[in-house]
Tab-separated table of C-alpha atoms in Angstrom:
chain	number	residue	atom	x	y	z
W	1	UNK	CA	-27.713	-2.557	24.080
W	2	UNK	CA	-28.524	-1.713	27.606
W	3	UNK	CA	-26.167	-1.731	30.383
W	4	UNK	CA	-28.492	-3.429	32.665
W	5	UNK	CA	-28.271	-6.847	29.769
W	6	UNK	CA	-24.898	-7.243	29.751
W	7	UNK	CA	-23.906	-6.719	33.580
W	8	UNK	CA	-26.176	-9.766	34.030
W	9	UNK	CA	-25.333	-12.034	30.965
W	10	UNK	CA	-22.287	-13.796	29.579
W	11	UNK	CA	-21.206	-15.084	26.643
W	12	UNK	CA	-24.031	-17.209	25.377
W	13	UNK	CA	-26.505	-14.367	26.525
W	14	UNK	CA	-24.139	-11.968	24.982
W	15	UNK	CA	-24.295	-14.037	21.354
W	16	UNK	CA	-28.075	-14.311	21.618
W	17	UNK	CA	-27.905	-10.719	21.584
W	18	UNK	CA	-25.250	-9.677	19.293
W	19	UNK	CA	-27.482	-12.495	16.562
W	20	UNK	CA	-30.412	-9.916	17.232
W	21	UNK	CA	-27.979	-7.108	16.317
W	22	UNK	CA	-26.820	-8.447	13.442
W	23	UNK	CA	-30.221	-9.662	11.943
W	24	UNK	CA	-31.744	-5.620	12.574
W	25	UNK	CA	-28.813	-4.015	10.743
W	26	UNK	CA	-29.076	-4.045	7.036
W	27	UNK	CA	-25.633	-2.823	5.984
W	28	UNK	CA	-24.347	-6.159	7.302
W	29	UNK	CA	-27.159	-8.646	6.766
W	30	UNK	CA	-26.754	-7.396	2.755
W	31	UNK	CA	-23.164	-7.068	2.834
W	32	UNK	CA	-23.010	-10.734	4.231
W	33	UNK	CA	-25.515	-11.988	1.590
W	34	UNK	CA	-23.413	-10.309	-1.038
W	35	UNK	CA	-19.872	-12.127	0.064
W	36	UNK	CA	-21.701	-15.611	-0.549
W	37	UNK	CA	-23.748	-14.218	-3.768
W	38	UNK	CA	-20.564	-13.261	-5.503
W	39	UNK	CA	-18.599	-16.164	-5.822
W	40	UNK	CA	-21.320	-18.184	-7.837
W	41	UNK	CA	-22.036	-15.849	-10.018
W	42	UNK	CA	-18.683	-15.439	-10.773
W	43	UNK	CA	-18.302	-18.847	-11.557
W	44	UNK	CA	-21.589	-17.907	-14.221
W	45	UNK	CA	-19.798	-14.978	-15.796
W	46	UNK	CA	-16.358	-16.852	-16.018
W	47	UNK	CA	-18.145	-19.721	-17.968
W	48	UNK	CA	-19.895	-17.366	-19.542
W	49	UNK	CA	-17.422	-15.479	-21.056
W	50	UNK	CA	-14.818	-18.039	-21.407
W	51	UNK	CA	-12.226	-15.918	-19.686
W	52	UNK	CA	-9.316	-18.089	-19.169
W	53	UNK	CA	-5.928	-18.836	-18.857
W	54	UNK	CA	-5.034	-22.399	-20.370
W	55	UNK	CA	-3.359	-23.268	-17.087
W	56	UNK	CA	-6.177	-22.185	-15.020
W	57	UNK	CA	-8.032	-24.912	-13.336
W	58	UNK	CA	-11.931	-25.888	-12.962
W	59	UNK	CA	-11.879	-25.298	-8.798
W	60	UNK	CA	-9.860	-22.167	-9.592
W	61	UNK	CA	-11.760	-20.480	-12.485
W	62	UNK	CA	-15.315	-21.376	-10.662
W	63	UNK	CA	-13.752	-19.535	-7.669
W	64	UNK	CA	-12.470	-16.231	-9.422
W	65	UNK	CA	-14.356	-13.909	-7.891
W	66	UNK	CA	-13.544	-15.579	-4.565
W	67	UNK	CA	-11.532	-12.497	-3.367
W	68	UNK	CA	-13.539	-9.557	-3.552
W	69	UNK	CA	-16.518	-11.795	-1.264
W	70	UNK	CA	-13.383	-12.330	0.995
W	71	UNK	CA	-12.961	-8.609	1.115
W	72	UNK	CA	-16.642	-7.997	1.285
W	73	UNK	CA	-16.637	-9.948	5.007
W	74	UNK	CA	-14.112	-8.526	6.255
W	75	UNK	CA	-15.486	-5.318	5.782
W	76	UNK	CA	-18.795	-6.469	7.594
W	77	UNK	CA	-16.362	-7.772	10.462
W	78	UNK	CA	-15.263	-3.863	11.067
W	79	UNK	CA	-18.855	-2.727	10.472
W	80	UNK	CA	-19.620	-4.798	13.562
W	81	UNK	CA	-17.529	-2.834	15.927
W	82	UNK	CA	-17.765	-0.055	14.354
W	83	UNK	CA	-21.897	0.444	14.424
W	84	UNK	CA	-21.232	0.692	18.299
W	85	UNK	CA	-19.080	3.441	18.123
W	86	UNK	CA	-21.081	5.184	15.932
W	87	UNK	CA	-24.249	4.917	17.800
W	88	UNK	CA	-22.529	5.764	21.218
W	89	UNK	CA	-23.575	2.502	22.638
W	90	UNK	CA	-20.454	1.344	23.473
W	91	UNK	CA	-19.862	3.926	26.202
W	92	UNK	CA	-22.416	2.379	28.323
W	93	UNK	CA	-21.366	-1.440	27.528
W	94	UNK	CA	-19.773	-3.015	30.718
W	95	UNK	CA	-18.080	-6.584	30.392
W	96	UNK	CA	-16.233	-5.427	27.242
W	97	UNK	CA	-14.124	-8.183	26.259
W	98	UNK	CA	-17.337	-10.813	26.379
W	99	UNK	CA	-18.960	-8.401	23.801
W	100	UNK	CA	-15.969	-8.508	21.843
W	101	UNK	CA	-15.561	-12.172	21.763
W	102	UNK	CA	-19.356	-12.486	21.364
W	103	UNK	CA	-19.009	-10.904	18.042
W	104	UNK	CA	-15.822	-13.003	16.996
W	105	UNK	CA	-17.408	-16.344	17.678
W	106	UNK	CA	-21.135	-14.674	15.843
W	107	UNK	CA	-18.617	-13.660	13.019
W	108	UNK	CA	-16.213	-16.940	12.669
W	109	UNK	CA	-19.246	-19.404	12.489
W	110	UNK	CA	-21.653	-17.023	10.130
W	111	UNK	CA	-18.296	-16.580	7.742
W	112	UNK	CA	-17.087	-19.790	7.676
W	113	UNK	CA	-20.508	-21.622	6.902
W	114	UNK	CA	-21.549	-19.276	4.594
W	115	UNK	CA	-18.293	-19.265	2.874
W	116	UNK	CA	-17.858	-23.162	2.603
W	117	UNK	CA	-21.552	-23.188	1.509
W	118	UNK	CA	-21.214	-20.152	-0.793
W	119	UNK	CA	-17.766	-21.250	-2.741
W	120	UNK	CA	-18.631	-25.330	-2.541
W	121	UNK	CA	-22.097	-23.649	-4.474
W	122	UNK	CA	-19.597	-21.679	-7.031
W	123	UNK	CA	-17.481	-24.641	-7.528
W	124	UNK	CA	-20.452	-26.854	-8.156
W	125	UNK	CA	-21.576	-24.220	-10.484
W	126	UNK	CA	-18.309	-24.121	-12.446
W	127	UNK	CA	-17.642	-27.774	-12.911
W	128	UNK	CA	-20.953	-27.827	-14.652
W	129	UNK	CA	-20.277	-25.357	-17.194
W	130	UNK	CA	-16.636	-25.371	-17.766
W	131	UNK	CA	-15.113	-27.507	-20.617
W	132	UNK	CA	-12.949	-30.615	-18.253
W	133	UNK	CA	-11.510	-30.975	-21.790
W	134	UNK	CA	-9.507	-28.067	-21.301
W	135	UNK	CA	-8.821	-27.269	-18.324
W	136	UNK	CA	-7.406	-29.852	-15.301
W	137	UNK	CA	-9.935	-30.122	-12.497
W	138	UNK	CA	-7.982	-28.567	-9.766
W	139	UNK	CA	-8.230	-30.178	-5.727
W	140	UNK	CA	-11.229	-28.930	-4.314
W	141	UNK	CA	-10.540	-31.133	-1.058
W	142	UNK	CA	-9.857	-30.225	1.863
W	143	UNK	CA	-9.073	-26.390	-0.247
W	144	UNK	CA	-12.718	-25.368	0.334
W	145	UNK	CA	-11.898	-26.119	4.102
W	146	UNK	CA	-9.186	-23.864	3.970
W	147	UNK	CA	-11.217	-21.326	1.604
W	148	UNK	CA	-13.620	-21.017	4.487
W	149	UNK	CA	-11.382	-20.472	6.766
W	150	UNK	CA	-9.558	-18.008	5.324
W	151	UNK	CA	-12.818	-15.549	4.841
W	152	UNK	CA	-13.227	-16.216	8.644
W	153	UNK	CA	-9.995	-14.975	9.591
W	154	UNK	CA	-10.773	-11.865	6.739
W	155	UNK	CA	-13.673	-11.232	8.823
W	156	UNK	CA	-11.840	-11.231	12.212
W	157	UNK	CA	-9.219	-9.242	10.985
W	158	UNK	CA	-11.691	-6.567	10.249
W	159	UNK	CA	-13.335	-6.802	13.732
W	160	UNK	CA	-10.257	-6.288	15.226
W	161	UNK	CA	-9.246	-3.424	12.585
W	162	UNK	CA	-12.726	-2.066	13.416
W	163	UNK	CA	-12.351	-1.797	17.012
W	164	UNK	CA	-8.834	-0.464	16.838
W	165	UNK	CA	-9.970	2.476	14.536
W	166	UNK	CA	-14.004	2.532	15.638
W	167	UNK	CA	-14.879	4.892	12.297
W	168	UNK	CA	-16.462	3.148	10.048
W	169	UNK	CA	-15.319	4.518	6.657
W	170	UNK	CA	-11.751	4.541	7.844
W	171	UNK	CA	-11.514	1.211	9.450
W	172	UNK	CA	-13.257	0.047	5.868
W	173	UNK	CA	-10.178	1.620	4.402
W	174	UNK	CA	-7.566	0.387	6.529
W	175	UNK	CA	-8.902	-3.337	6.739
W	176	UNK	CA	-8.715	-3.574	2.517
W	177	UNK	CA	-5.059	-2.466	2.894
W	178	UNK	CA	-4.058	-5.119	5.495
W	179	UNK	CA	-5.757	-7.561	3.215
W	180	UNK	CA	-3.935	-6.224	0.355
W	181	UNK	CA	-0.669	-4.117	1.237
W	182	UNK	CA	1.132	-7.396	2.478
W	183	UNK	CA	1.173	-8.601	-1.055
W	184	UNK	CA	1.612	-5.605	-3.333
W	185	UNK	CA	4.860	-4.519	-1.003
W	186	UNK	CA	6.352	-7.939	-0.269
W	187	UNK	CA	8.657	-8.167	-3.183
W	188	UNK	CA	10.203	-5.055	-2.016
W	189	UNK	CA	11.478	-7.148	1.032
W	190	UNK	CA	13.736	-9.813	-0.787
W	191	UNK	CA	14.143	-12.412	0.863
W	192	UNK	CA	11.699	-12.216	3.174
W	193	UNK	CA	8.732	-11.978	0.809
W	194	UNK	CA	7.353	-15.174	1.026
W	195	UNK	CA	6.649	-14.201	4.896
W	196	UNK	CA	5.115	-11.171	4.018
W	197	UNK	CA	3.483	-11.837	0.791
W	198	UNK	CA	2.544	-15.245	2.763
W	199	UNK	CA	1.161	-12.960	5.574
W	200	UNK	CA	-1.695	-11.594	3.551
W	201	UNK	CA	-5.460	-12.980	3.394
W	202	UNK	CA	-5.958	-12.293	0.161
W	203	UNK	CA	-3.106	-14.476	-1.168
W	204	UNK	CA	-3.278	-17.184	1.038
W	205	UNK	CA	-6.690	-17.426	-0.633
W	206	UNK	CA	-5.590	-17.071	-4.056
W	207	UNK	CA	-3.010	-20.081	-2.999
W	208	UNK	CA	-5.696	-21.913	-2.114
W	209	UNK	CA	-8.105	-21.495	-4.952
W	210	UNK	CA	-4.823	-23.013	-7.160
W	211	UNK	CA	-5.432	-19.897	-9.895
W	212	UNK	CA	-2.908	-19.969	-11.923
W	213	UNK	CA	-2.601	-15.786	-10.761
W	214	UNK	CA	-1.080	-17.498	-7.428
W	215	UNK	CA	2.895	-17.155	-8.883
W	216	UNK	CA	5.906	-17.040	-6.210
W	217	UNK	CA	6.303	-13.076	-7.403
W	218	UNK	CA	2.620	-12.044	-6.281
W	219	UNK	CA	1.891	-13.697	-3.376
W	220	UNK	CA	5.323	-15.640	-2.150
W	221	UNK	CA	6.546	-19.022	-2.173
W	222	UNK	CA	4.828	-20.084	1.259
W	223	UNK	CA	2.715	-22.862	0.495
W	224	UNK	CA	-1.297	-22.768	1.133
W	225	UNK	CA	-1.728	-24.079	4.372
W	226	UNK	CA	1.626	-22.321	5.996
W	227	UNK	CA	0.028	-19.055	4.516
W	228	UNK	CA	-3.483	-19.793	6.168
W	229	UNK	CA	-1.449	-20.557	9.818
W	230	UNK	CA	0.725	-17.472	9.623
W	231	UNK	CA	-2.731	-15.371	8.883
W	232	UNK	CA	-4.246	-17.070	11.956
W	233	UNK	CA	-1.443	-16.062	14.332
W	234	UNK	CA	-1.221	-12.640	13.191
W	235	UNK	CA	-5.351	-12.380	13.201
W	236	UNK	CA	-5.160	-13.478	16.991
W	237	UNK	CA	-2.786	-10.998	17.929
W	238	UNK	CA	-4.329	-8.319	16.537
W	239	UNK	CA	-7.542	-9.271	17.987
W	240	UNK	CA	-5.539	-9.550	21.232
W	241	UNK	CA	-4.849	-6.017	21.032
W	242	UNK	CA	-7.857	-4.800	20.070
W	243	UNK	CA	-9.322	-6.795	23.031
W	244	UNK	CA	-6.574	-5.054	25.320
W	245	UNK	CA	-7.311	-1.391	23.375
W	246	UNK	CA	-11.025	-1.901	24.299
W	247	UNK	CA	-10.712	-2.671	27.774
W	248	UNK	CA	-8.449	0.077	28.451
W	249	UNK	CA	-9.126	3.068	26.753
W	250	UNK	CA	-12.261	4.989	26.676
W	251	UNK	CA	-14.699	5.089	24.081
């Protein structure tokens, strides 16, 4: 990234060139392929192996593996960031914020189309080879909308994780425990655990994939969609601050 490119582009310039970016690094073009890789063949294995619980349902058990690939993109969300801080470029990058959003809007549409493609594929996969004898069919509509979504906000939240922390192996760290921490500590919280249990990407997705994992005491009693709009306003904030963090402070 030169200085000279970005003091005379803006935004659409600024996504051609973050695309280019993208495409020539190969810790997030495999990580990326990986996140819509894993749900299908976790549909495979589940069929596979039979590996259910009788209340499970078709959309859910063809979508089991539907979490790590959610925590797979957000980690490529703080690699994006983070690559720039690593390589030093970001020192010499005028027009900050426009880079910043440049890579939100490059990450929201990859993620979400991918995703929707990737877990529609896995469903797909798992209607075909699971027994509809035995297990209920599930509501994959408008979920997978919702599915998609969800990995989009994953991989925001780990842009914005990224570009608060800029190291790479620690903002890896930090974004799996904001996708998982809300969860694991909100039934310390009483009666507020359904907003912090509801707060957390992971279980809003696990909510949406109806697996019969999803119980009140794991991920709270928000519903799906409730869960999914609390995760968006807390995403935007904290990309608001990192946006703020960037602008102000020096690399």
């Amino acid at each position: 990234m030169t200085t000279l490119t970005h003091a005379r582009t803006g935004l659409p310039q600024a996504l051609a060139h973050e695309w280019i970016k993208f495409r020539s690094v190969r810790s997030l073009v495999w990580t990326t392929v990986a996140a819509a890789v894993v749900p299908v063949l976790g549909a495979v294995f589940v069929a596979a192996t039979g590996s259910l619980q009788p209340d499970d349902t078709v959309f859910g058990a063809g979508l089991t593996l539907s979490v790590p690939a959610q925590m797979l993109v957000a980690v490529a969300g703080a690699l994006v960031i983070t690559g720039e801080y690593g390589s030093g470029t970001i020192r010499t990058t005028p027009r900050r914020a426009t880079v910043l959003a440049a890579k939100a809007a490059l990450l929201a549409s990859l993620t979400y189309v991918s995703a929707l493609v990737s877990c529609a594929l896995a469903h797909v996969v798992g209607d075909a080879l699971l027994d509809h004898d035995r297990y209920a069919q599930g509501e994959p509509l408008p979920a997978l909308f919702g599915i998609a979504a969800s990995f989009t906000l994953a991989a925001l939240l780990g842009l914005a994780v990224g570009t608060l922390v800029r190291h790479s192996a620690a903002a890896v760290i930090a974004v799996l425990g904001v996708l998982l921490l809300p969860s694991l500590l909100g039934p310390l919280f009483g009666d507020a655990q359904r907003w912090i249990a509801g707060s957390s990407p992971t279980a809003t997705l696990q909510k949406l994939t109806q697996t019969s994992d999803a119980t009140a005491e794991t991920v709270g009693s928000l519903g799906p969609w409730p869960s999914l709009l609390l995760v968006a306003i807390c995403t935007a904030a904290l990309l608001l601050l990192a946006a703020l963090t960037l602008r102000r402070r020096d690399a």
